[in-house]
Short mmCIF file of the N, C-alpha and C atoms (twelve columns), coordinates in Angstrom:
data_MODEL
# 
_entry.id   MODEL 
# 
loop_
_atom_site.group_PDB 
_atom_site.id 
_atom_site.type_symbol 
_atom_site.label_atom_id 
_atom_site.label_alt_id 
_atom_site.label_comp_id 
_atom_site.label_asym_id 
_atom_site.label_seq_id 
_atom_site.Cartn_x 
_atom_site.Cartn_y 
_atom_site.Cartn_z 
_atom_site.pdbx_PDB_model_num 
ATOM 1   N N  . VAL A 1  -40.382 40.377 -20.274 1 
ATOM 2   C CA . VAL A 1  -40.570 38.846 -20.356 1 
ATOM 3   C C  . VAL A 1  -40.467 38.665 -21.757 1 
ATOM 4   N N  . ASP A 2  -39.949 37.518 -22.581 1 
ATOM 5   C CA . ASP A 2  -40.285 37.185 -23.821 1 
ATOM 6   C C  . ASP A 2  -41.576 36.354 -23.831 1 
ATOM 7   N N  . ALA A 3  -42.508 36.777 -24.714 1 
ATOM 8   C CA . ALA A 3  -43.936 36.189 -24.533 1 
ATOM 9   C C  . ALA A 3  -43.990 34.626 -24.945 1 
ATOM 10  N N  . PHE A 4  -43.002 34.627 -26.226 1 
ATOM 11  C CA . PHE A 4  -42.936 33.197 -26.741 1 
ATOM 12  C C  . PHE A 4  -42.549 31.984 -26.024 1 
ATOM 13  N N  . HIS A 5  -41.207 32.400 -25.370 1 
ATOM 14  C CA . HIS A 5  -40.841 31.638 -24.594 1 
ATOM 15  C C  . HIS A 5  -41.477 31.064 -23.118 1 
ATOM 16  N N  . PHE A 6  -41.763 32.213 -22.519 1 
ATOM 17  C CA . PHE A 6  -42.936 31.954 -21.400 1 
ATOM 18  C C  . PHE A 6  -44.063 31.342 -21.450 1 
ATOM 19  N N  . GLU A 7  -44.721 31.697 -22.726 1 
ATOM 20  C CA . GLU A 7  -45.811 30.522 -22.784 1 
ATOM 21  C C  . GLU A 7  -45.285 29.065 -23.030 1 
ATOM 22  N N  . ASN A 8  -44.376 29.037 -23.634 1 
ATOM 23  C CA . ASN A 8  -43.547 27.741 -24.020 1 
ATOM 24  C C  . ASN A 8  -43.556 27.044 -22.515 1 
ATOM 25  N N  . ALA A 9  -42.740 27.860 -21.719 1 
ATOM 26  C CA . ALA A 9  -42.529 27.283 -20.483 1 
ATOM 27  C C  . ALA A 9  -44.007 26.748 -19.654 1 
ATOM 28  N N  . ILE A 10 -44.623 27.774 -19.357 1 
ATOM 29  C CA . ILE A 10 -46.009 27.127 -18.865 1 
ATOM 30  C C  . ILE A 10 -46.565 26.064 -19.581 1 
ATOM 31  N N  . ASN A 11 -46.756 26.129 -20.735 1 
ATOM 32  C CA . ASN A 11 -47.188 24.873 -21.623 1 
ATOM 33  C C  . ASN A 11 -46.410 23.577 -21.452 1 
ATOM 34  N N  . ASN A 12 -45.132 23.624 -21.203 1 
ATOM 35  C CA . ASN A 12 -44.665 22.551 -20.955 1 
ATOM 36  C C  . ASN A 12 -44.805 21.860 -19.442 1 
ATOM 37  N N  . LEU A 13 -44.845 22.750 -18.489 1 
ATOM 38  C CA . LEU A 13 -45.231 22.664 -17.185 1 
ATOM 39  C C  . LEU A 13 -46.574 21.917 -17.331 1 
ATOM 40  N N  . LEU A 14 -47.719 22.693 -17.498 1 
ATOM 41  C CA . LEU A 14 -48.783 22.332 -17.662 1 
ATOM 42  C C  . LEU A 14 -48.937 20.978 -18.597 1 
ATOM 43  N N  . ASP A 15 -48.013 20.650 -19.502 1 
ATOM 44  C CA . ASP A 15 -48.288 19.565 -20.477 1 
ATOM 45  C C  . ASP A 15 -47.641 18.215 -19.520 1 
ATOM 46  N N  . ASN A 16 -46.536 18.328 -18.688 1 
ATOM 47  C CA . ASN A 16 -45.962 17.398 -17.408 1 
ATOM 48  C C  . ASN A 16 -47.224 17.056 -16.588 1 
ATOM 49  N N  . ALA A 17 -47.970 17.960 -15.923 1 
ATOM 50  C CA . ALA A 17 -48.892 17.739 -15.149 1 
ATOM 51  C C  . ALA A 17 -49.826 16.894 -15.701 1 
ATOM 52  N N  . VAL A 18 -50.340 17.233 -16.848 1 
ATOM 53  C CA . VAL A 18 -51.373 16.366 -17.284 1 
ATOM 54  C C  . VAL A 18 -50.927 14.972 -17.613 1 
ATOM 55  N N  . LYS A 19 -49.860 14.963 -18.152 1 
ATOM 56  C CA . LYS A 19 -49.123 13.310 -18.472 1 
ATOM 57  C C  . LYS A 19 -48.951 12.605 -17.390 1 
ATOM 58  N N  . TYR A 20 -48.438 13.332 -16.190 1 
ATOM 59  C CA . TYR A 20 -47.696 12.586 -15.149 1 
ATOM 60  C C  . TYR A 20 -48.574 12.680 -13.977 1 
ATOM 61  N N  . GLY A 21 -49.159 13.768 -13.894 1 
ATOM 62  C CA . GLY A 21 -49.841 14.274 -12.486 1 
ATOM 63  C C  . GLY A 21 -50.706 13.652 -11.872 1 
ATOM 64  N N  . GLY A 22 -51.463 12.656 -12.329 1 
ATOM 65  C CA . GLY A 22 -52.788 12.159 -11.293 1 
ATOM 66  C C  . GLY A 22 -53.952 13.088 -12.070 1 
ATOM 67  N N  . GLN A 23 -55.191 13.183 -10.989 1 
ATOM 68  C CA . GLN A 23 -56.333 13.693 -11.655 1 
ATOM 69  C C  . GLN A 23 -56.613 15.108 -11.441 1 
ATOM 70  N N  . HIS A 24 -55.752 15.528 -10.561 1 
ATOM 71  C CA . HIS A 24 -56.105 16.876 -10.227 1 
ATOM 72  C C  . HIS A 24 -54.901 17.723 -10.265 1 
ATOM 73  N N  . ILE A 25 -54.977 19.310 -10.863 1 
ATOM 74  C CA . ILE A 25 -53.844 19.854 -11.301 1 
ATOM 75  C C  . ILE A 25 -54.458 21.275 -10.535 1 
ATOM 76  N N  . ASN A 26 -53.128 21.641 -9.971  1 
ATOM 77  C CA . ASN A 26 -53.642 22.990 -8.979  1 
ATOM 78  C C  . ASN A 26 -52.434 24.356 -9.866  1 
ATOM 79  N N  . ILE A 27 -53.379 25.061 -9.995  1 
ATOM 80  C CA . ILE A 27 -52.359 26.057 -10.702 1 
ATOM 81  C C  . ILE A 27 -52.961 27.862 -9.785  1 
ATOM 82  N N  . GLN A 28 -51.853 28.426 -9.344  1 
ATOM 83  C CA . GLN A 28 -52.019 29.509 -8.343  1 
ATOM 84  C C  . GLN A 28 -51.217 30.714 -8.857  1 
ATOM 85  N N  . LEU A 29 -51.776 31.780 -9.336  1 
ATOM 86  C CA . LEU A 29 -50.798 33.104 -9.625  1 
ATOM 87  C C  . LEU A 29 -50.519 33.607 -8.156  1 
ATOM 88  N N  . ILE A 30 -49.665 34.002 -7.686  1 
ATOM 89  C CA . ILE A 30 -49.303 34.670 -6.140  1 
ATOM 90  C C  . ILE A 30 -48.382 35.902 -6.427  1 
ATOM 91  N N  . GLN A 31 -49.084 37.366 -5.977  1 
ATOM 92  C CA . GLN A 31 -48.645 38.436 -6.424  1 
ATOM 93  C C  . GLN A 31 -48.113 38.939 -5.156  1 
ATOM 94  N N  . ASP A 32 -46.577 39.431 -5.221  1 
ATOM 95  C CA . ASP A 32 -45.794 40.078 -4.239  1 
ATOM 96  C C  . ASP A 32 -45.390 41.418 -4.473  1 
ATOM 97  N N  . ASN A 33 -45.871 42.526 -4.258  1 
ATOM 98  C CA . ASN A 33 -45.384 43.515 -4.695  1 
ATOM 99  C C  . ASN A 33 -45.515 43.681 -6.354  1 
ATOM 100 N N  . ASP A 34 -44.139 43.816 -7.061  1 
ATOM 101 C CA . ASP A 34 -44.366 43.903 -8.328  1 
ATOM 102 C C  . ASP A 34 -43.730 42.377 -8.878  1 
ATOM 103 N N  . THR A 35 -43.770 41.575 -8.199  1 
ATOM 104 C CA . THR A 35 -43.246 39.954 -8.388  1 
ATOM 105 C C  . THR A 35 -44.573 39.135 -8.497  1 
ATOM 106 N N  . PHE A 36 -44.275 38.334 -9.482  1 
ATOM 107 C CA . PHE A 36 -45.531 36.982 -9.574  1 
ATOM 108 C C  . PHE A 36 -44.889 35.757 -9.327  1 
ATOM 109 N N  . THR A 37 -45.525 34.637 -8.800  1 
ATOM 110 C CA . THR A 37 -44.827 33.705 -8.739  1 
ATOM 111 C C  . THR A 37 -46.017 32.743 -9.380  1 
ATOM 112 N N  . ILE A 38 -45.751 31.552 -10.347 1 
ATOM 113 C CA . ILE A 38 -46.671 30.764 -10.693 1 
ATOM 114 C C  . ILE A 38 -46.380 29.442 -10.199 1 
ATOM 115 N N  . GLU A 39 -47.404 28.894 -9.529  1 
ATOM 116 C CA . GLU A 39 -47.257 27.448 -8.929  1 
ATOM 117 C C  . GLU A 39 -48.148 26.536 -9.515  1 
ATOM 118 N N  . ILE A 40 -47.507 25.524 -10.157 1 
ATOM 119 C CA . ILE A 40 -48.314 24.238 -10.663 1 
ATOM 120 C C  . ILE A 40 -47.955 23.041 -9.947  1 
ATOM 121 N N  . SER A 41 -48.876 22.658 -9.561  1 
ATOM 122 C CA . SER A 41 -48.681 21.198 -8.454  1 
ATOM 123 C C  . SER A 41 -49.733 20.264 -9.129  1 
ATOM 124 N N  . ASP A 42 -49.851 18.769 -8.912  1 
ATOM 125 C CA . ASP A 42 -50.621 17.977 -9.332  1 
ATOM 126 C C  . ASP A 42 -50.559 16.967 -8.216  1 
ATOM 127 N N  . ASN A 43 -51.713 15.963 -8.226  1 
ATOM 128 C CA . ASN A 43 -51.299 15.220 -6.773  1 
ATOM 129 C C  . ASN A 43 -50.974 13.637 -7.390  1 
ATOM 130 N N  . GLY A 44 -50.358 13.516 -8.570  1 
ATOM 131 C CA . GLY A 44 -49.646 12.539 -9.199  1 
ATOM 132 C C  . GLY A 44 -48.639 11.757 -8.105  1 
ATOM 133 N N  . GLN A 45 -48.157 10.371 -8.572  1 
ATOM 134 C CA . GLN A 45 -47.118 9.606  -7.660  1 
ATOM 135 C C  . GLN A 45 -46.104 10.643 -7.942  1 
ATOM 136 N N  . SER A 46 -45.169 10.860 -6.718  1 
ATOM 137 C CA . SER A 46 -43.954 11.429 -6.315  1 
ATOM 138 C C  . SER A 46 -42.602 10.580 -7.133  1 
ATOM 139 N N  . LEU A 47 -41.905 11.301 -7.359  1 
ATOM 140 C CA . LEU A 47 -40.740 10.798 -8.054  1 
ATOM 141 C C  . LEU A 47 -39.813 10.677 -6.637  1 
ATOM 142 N N  . SER A 48 -38.816 9.759  -6.652  1 
ATOM 143 C CA . SER A 48 -37.845 9.482  -5.940  1 
ATOM 144 C C  . SER A 48 -36.635 10.553 -6.047  1 
ATOM 145 N N  . LYS A 49 -36.290 10.724 -4.584  1 
ATOM 146 C CA . LYS A 49 -34.677 11.839 -5.326  1 
ATOM 147 C C  . LYS A 49 -34.188 11.671 -6.211  1 
ATOM 148 N N  . LYS A 50 -33.757 10.599 -6.738  1 
ATOM 149 C CA . LYS A 50 -32.733 10.143 -7.471  1 
ATOM 150 C C  . LYS A 50 -33.165 10.777 -8.806  1 
ATOM 151 N N  . TYR A 51 -34.344 10.856 -9.078  1 
ATOM 152 C CA . TYR A 51 -35.031 11.272 -10.500 1 
ATOM 153 C C  . TYR A 51 -35.416 12.894 -10.427 1 
ATOM 154 N N  . LYS A 52 -35.194 13.378 -9.347  1 
ATOM 155 C CA . LYS A 52 -35.417 14.726 -9.479  1 
ATOM 156 C C  . LYS A 52 -34.909 15.977 -9.658  1 
ATOM 157 N N  . ASP A 53 -33.440 15.739 -9.879  1 
ATOM 158 C CA . ASP A 53 -32.586 16.706 -10.519 1 
ATOM 159 C C  . ASP A 53 -32.383 16.004 -12.065 1 
ATOM 160 N N  . LEU A 54 -32.528 14.619 -12.235 1 
ATOM 161 C CA . LEU A 54 -31.953 14.020 -13.636 1 
ATOM 162 C C  . LEU A 54 -33.297 14.406 -14.847 1 
ATOM 163 N N  . ILE A 55 -34.399 14.838 -14.191 1 
ATOM 164 C CA . ILE A 55 -35.529 14.973 -15.253 1 
ATOM 165 C C  . ILE A 55 -35.509 16.293 -15.906 1 
ATOM 166 N N  . PHE A 56 -34.154 17.133 -15.399 1 
ATOM 167 C CA . PHE A 56 -34.287 18.149 -16.152 1 
ATOM 168 C C  . PHE A 56 -33.053 18.486 -17.043 1 
ATOM 169 N N  . GLU A 57 -32.900 17.193 -17.128 1 
ATOM 170 C CA . GLU A 57 -31.546 16.871 -18.141 1 
ATOM 171 C C  . GLU A 57 -31.986 16.559 -19.506 1 
ATOM 172 N N  . LYS A 58 -31.319 16.726 -20.590 1 
ATOM 173 C CA . LYS A 58 -31.563 16.804 -21.812 1 
ATOM 174 C C  . LYS A 58 -31.656 15.299 -22.426 1 
ATOM 175 N N  . PHE A 59 -33.153 15.069 -22.756 1 
ATOM 176 C CA . PHE A 59 -33.360 13.710 -23.011 1 
ATOM 177 C C  . PHE A 59 -33.622 12.781 -22.171 1 
ATOM 178 N N  . TYR A 60 -33.525 13.050 -20.823 1 
ATOM 179 C CA . TYR A 60 -33.705 11.958 -19.795 1 
ATOM 180 C C  . TYR A 60 -35.189 11.673 -19.549 1 
ATOM 181 N N  . ARG A 61 -35.669 10.557 -19.524 1 
ATOM 182 C CA . ARG A 61 -36.958 10.059 -18.991 1 
ATOM 183 C C  . ARG A 61 -36.713 9.196  -17.950 1 
ATOM 184 N N  . VAL A 62 -37.643 9.255  -16.682 1 
ATOM 185 C CA . VAL A 62 -37.544 8.422  -15.665 1 
ATOM 186 C C  . VAL A 62 -37.994 6.986  -16.509 1 
ATOM 187 N N  . PRO A 63 -36.889 5.749  -15.903 1 
ATOM 188 C CA . PRO A 63 -36.986 4.544  -16.809 1 
ATOM 189 C C  . PRO A 63 -38.296 3.724  -16.009 1 
ATOM 190 N N  . LYS A 64 -38.861 4.212  -15.172 1 
ATOM 191 C CA . LYS A 64 -40.043 3.260  -14.745 1 
ATOM 192 C C  . LYS A 64 -41.079 3.789  -14.821 1 
ATOM 193 N N  . GLY A 65 -42.434 3.552  -14.586 1 
ATOM 194 C CA . GLY A 65 -43.937 3.896  -14.135 1 
ATOM 195 C C  . GLY A 65 -44.400 4.132  -15.584 1 
ATOM 196 N N  . ASN A 66 -45.161 5.045  -15.782 1 
ATOM 197 C CA . ASN A 66 -45.775 5.389  -16.861 1 
ATOM 198 C C  . ASN A 66 -45.376 6.121  -18.274 1 
ATOM 199 N N  . THR A 67 -44.184 6.438  -17.834 1 
ATOM 200 C CA . THR A 67 -43.104 7.306  -19.067 1 
ATOM 201 C C  . THR A 67 -43.003 6.776  -20.173 1 
ATOM 202 N N  . HIS A 68 -43.245 5.385  -20.433 1 
ATOM 203 C CA . HIS A 68 -42.917 4.996  -21.362 1 
ATOM 204 C C  . HIS A 68 -44.431 4.613  -22.209 1 
ATOM 205 N N  . ASP A 69 -45.284 4.780  -21.417 1 
ATOM 206 C CA . ASP A 69 -46.676 4.865  -21.992 1 
ATOM 207 C C  . ASP A 69 -46.915 6.191  -22.627 1 
ATOM 208 N N  . VAL A 70 -46.386 7.228  -22.390 1 
ATOM 209 C CA . VAL A 70 -46.743 8.396  -22.844 1 
ATOM 210 C C  . VAL A 70 -45.701 8.841  -23.962 1 
ATOM 211 N N  . LYS A 71 -45.998 9.593  -24.982 1 
ATOM 212 C CA . LYS A 71 -44.909 9.827  -25.964 1 
ATOM 213 C C  . LYS A 71 -44.314 11.015 -25.395 1 
ATOM 214 N N  . GLY A 72 -43.074 11.270 -25.926 1 
ATOM 215 C CA . GLY A 72 -42.120 12.349 -25.562 1 
ATOM 216 C C  . GLY A 72 -40.679 11.795 -25.684 1 
ATOM 217 N N  . PHE A 73 -39.807 13.244 -25.703 1 
ATOM 218 C CA . PHE A 73 -38.242 12.851 -26.336 1 
ATOM 219 C C  . PHE A 73 -37.231 13.472 -24.721 1 
ATOM 220 N N  . GLY A 74 -37.956 13.760 -23.788 1 
ATOM 221 C CA . GLY A 74 -37.286 14.267 -22.664 1 
ATOM 222 C C  . GLY A 74 -36.649 15.407 -22.902 1 
ATOM 223 N N  . ILE A 75 -37.270 16.702 -23.607 1 
ATOM 224 C CA . ILE A 75 -36.737 17.856 -23.652 1 
ATOM 225 C C  . ILE A 75 -37.555 19.043 -23.130 1 
ATOM 226 N N  . GLY A 76 -38.880 18.497 -22.621 1 
ATOM 227 C CA . GLY A 76 -39.586 19.690 -22.340 1 
ATOM 228 C C  . GLY A 76 -39.136 20.335 -20.919 1 
ATOM 229 N N  . LEU A 77 -39.193 19.251 -19.824 1 
ATOM 230 C CA . LEU A 77 -38.490 20.141 -18.898 1 
ATOM 231 C C  . LEU A 77 -37.116 20.572 -18.683 1 
ATOM 232 N N  . TYR A 78 -36.198 20.198 -19.657 1 
ATOM 233 C CA . TYR A 78 -35.049 20.690 -19.775 1 
ATOM 234 C C  . TYR A 78 -34.955 22.005 -20.348 1 
ATOM 235 N N  . TYR A 79 -35.858 22.087 -21.374 1 
ATOM 236 C CA . TYR A 79 -35.735 23.511 -22.234 1 
ATOM 237 C C  . TYR A 79 -36.680 24.752 -21.109 1 
ATOM 238 N N  . THR A 80 -37.676 24.148 -20.497 1 
ATOM 239 C CA . THR A 80 -38.231 24.747 -19.438 1 
ATOM 240 C C  . THR A 80 -37.371 25.404 -18.551 1 
ATOM 241 N N  . LYS A 81 -36.309 24.599 -17.989 1 
ATOM 242 C CA . LYS A 81 -35.366 24.973 -17.290 1 
ATOM 243 C C  . LYS A 81 -34.467 25.900 -17.801 1 
ATOM 244 N N  . THR A 82 -33.989 25.748 -19.122 1 
ATOM 245 C CA . THR A 82 -33.477 26.460 -19.783 1 
ATOM 246 C C  . THR A 82 -33.774 27.993 -19.824 1 
ATOM 247 N N  . ILE A 83 -34.823 28.047 -20.040 1 
ATOM 248 C CA . ILE A 83 -35.682 29.267 -20.748 1 
ATOM 249 C C  . ILE A 83 -35.881 30.340 -19.064 1 
ATOM 250 N N  . VAL A 84 -36.292 29.473 -17.960 1 
ATOM 251 C CA . VAL A 84 -36.162 30.310 -16.740 1 
ATOM 252 C C  . VAL A 84 -35.058 30.614 -16.406 1 
# 
């Protein structure tokens, strides 16, 4: 694991959860033998299906809701998906 990119990926996911996720963020680390899974979830408003794939495209930002109240360029989730 490249520690630099791994840390950036986790930070991007947490940053999105804080920006758009509501009041509660849940982080779980699950071990299955020698495999670890990190799950980050929140209680924010769910995205419609048409946006769920688009949010991983470079520079894409959902055109409604609080996305334009929050600063960003739309590259965090793209970068994170590329790393993972």
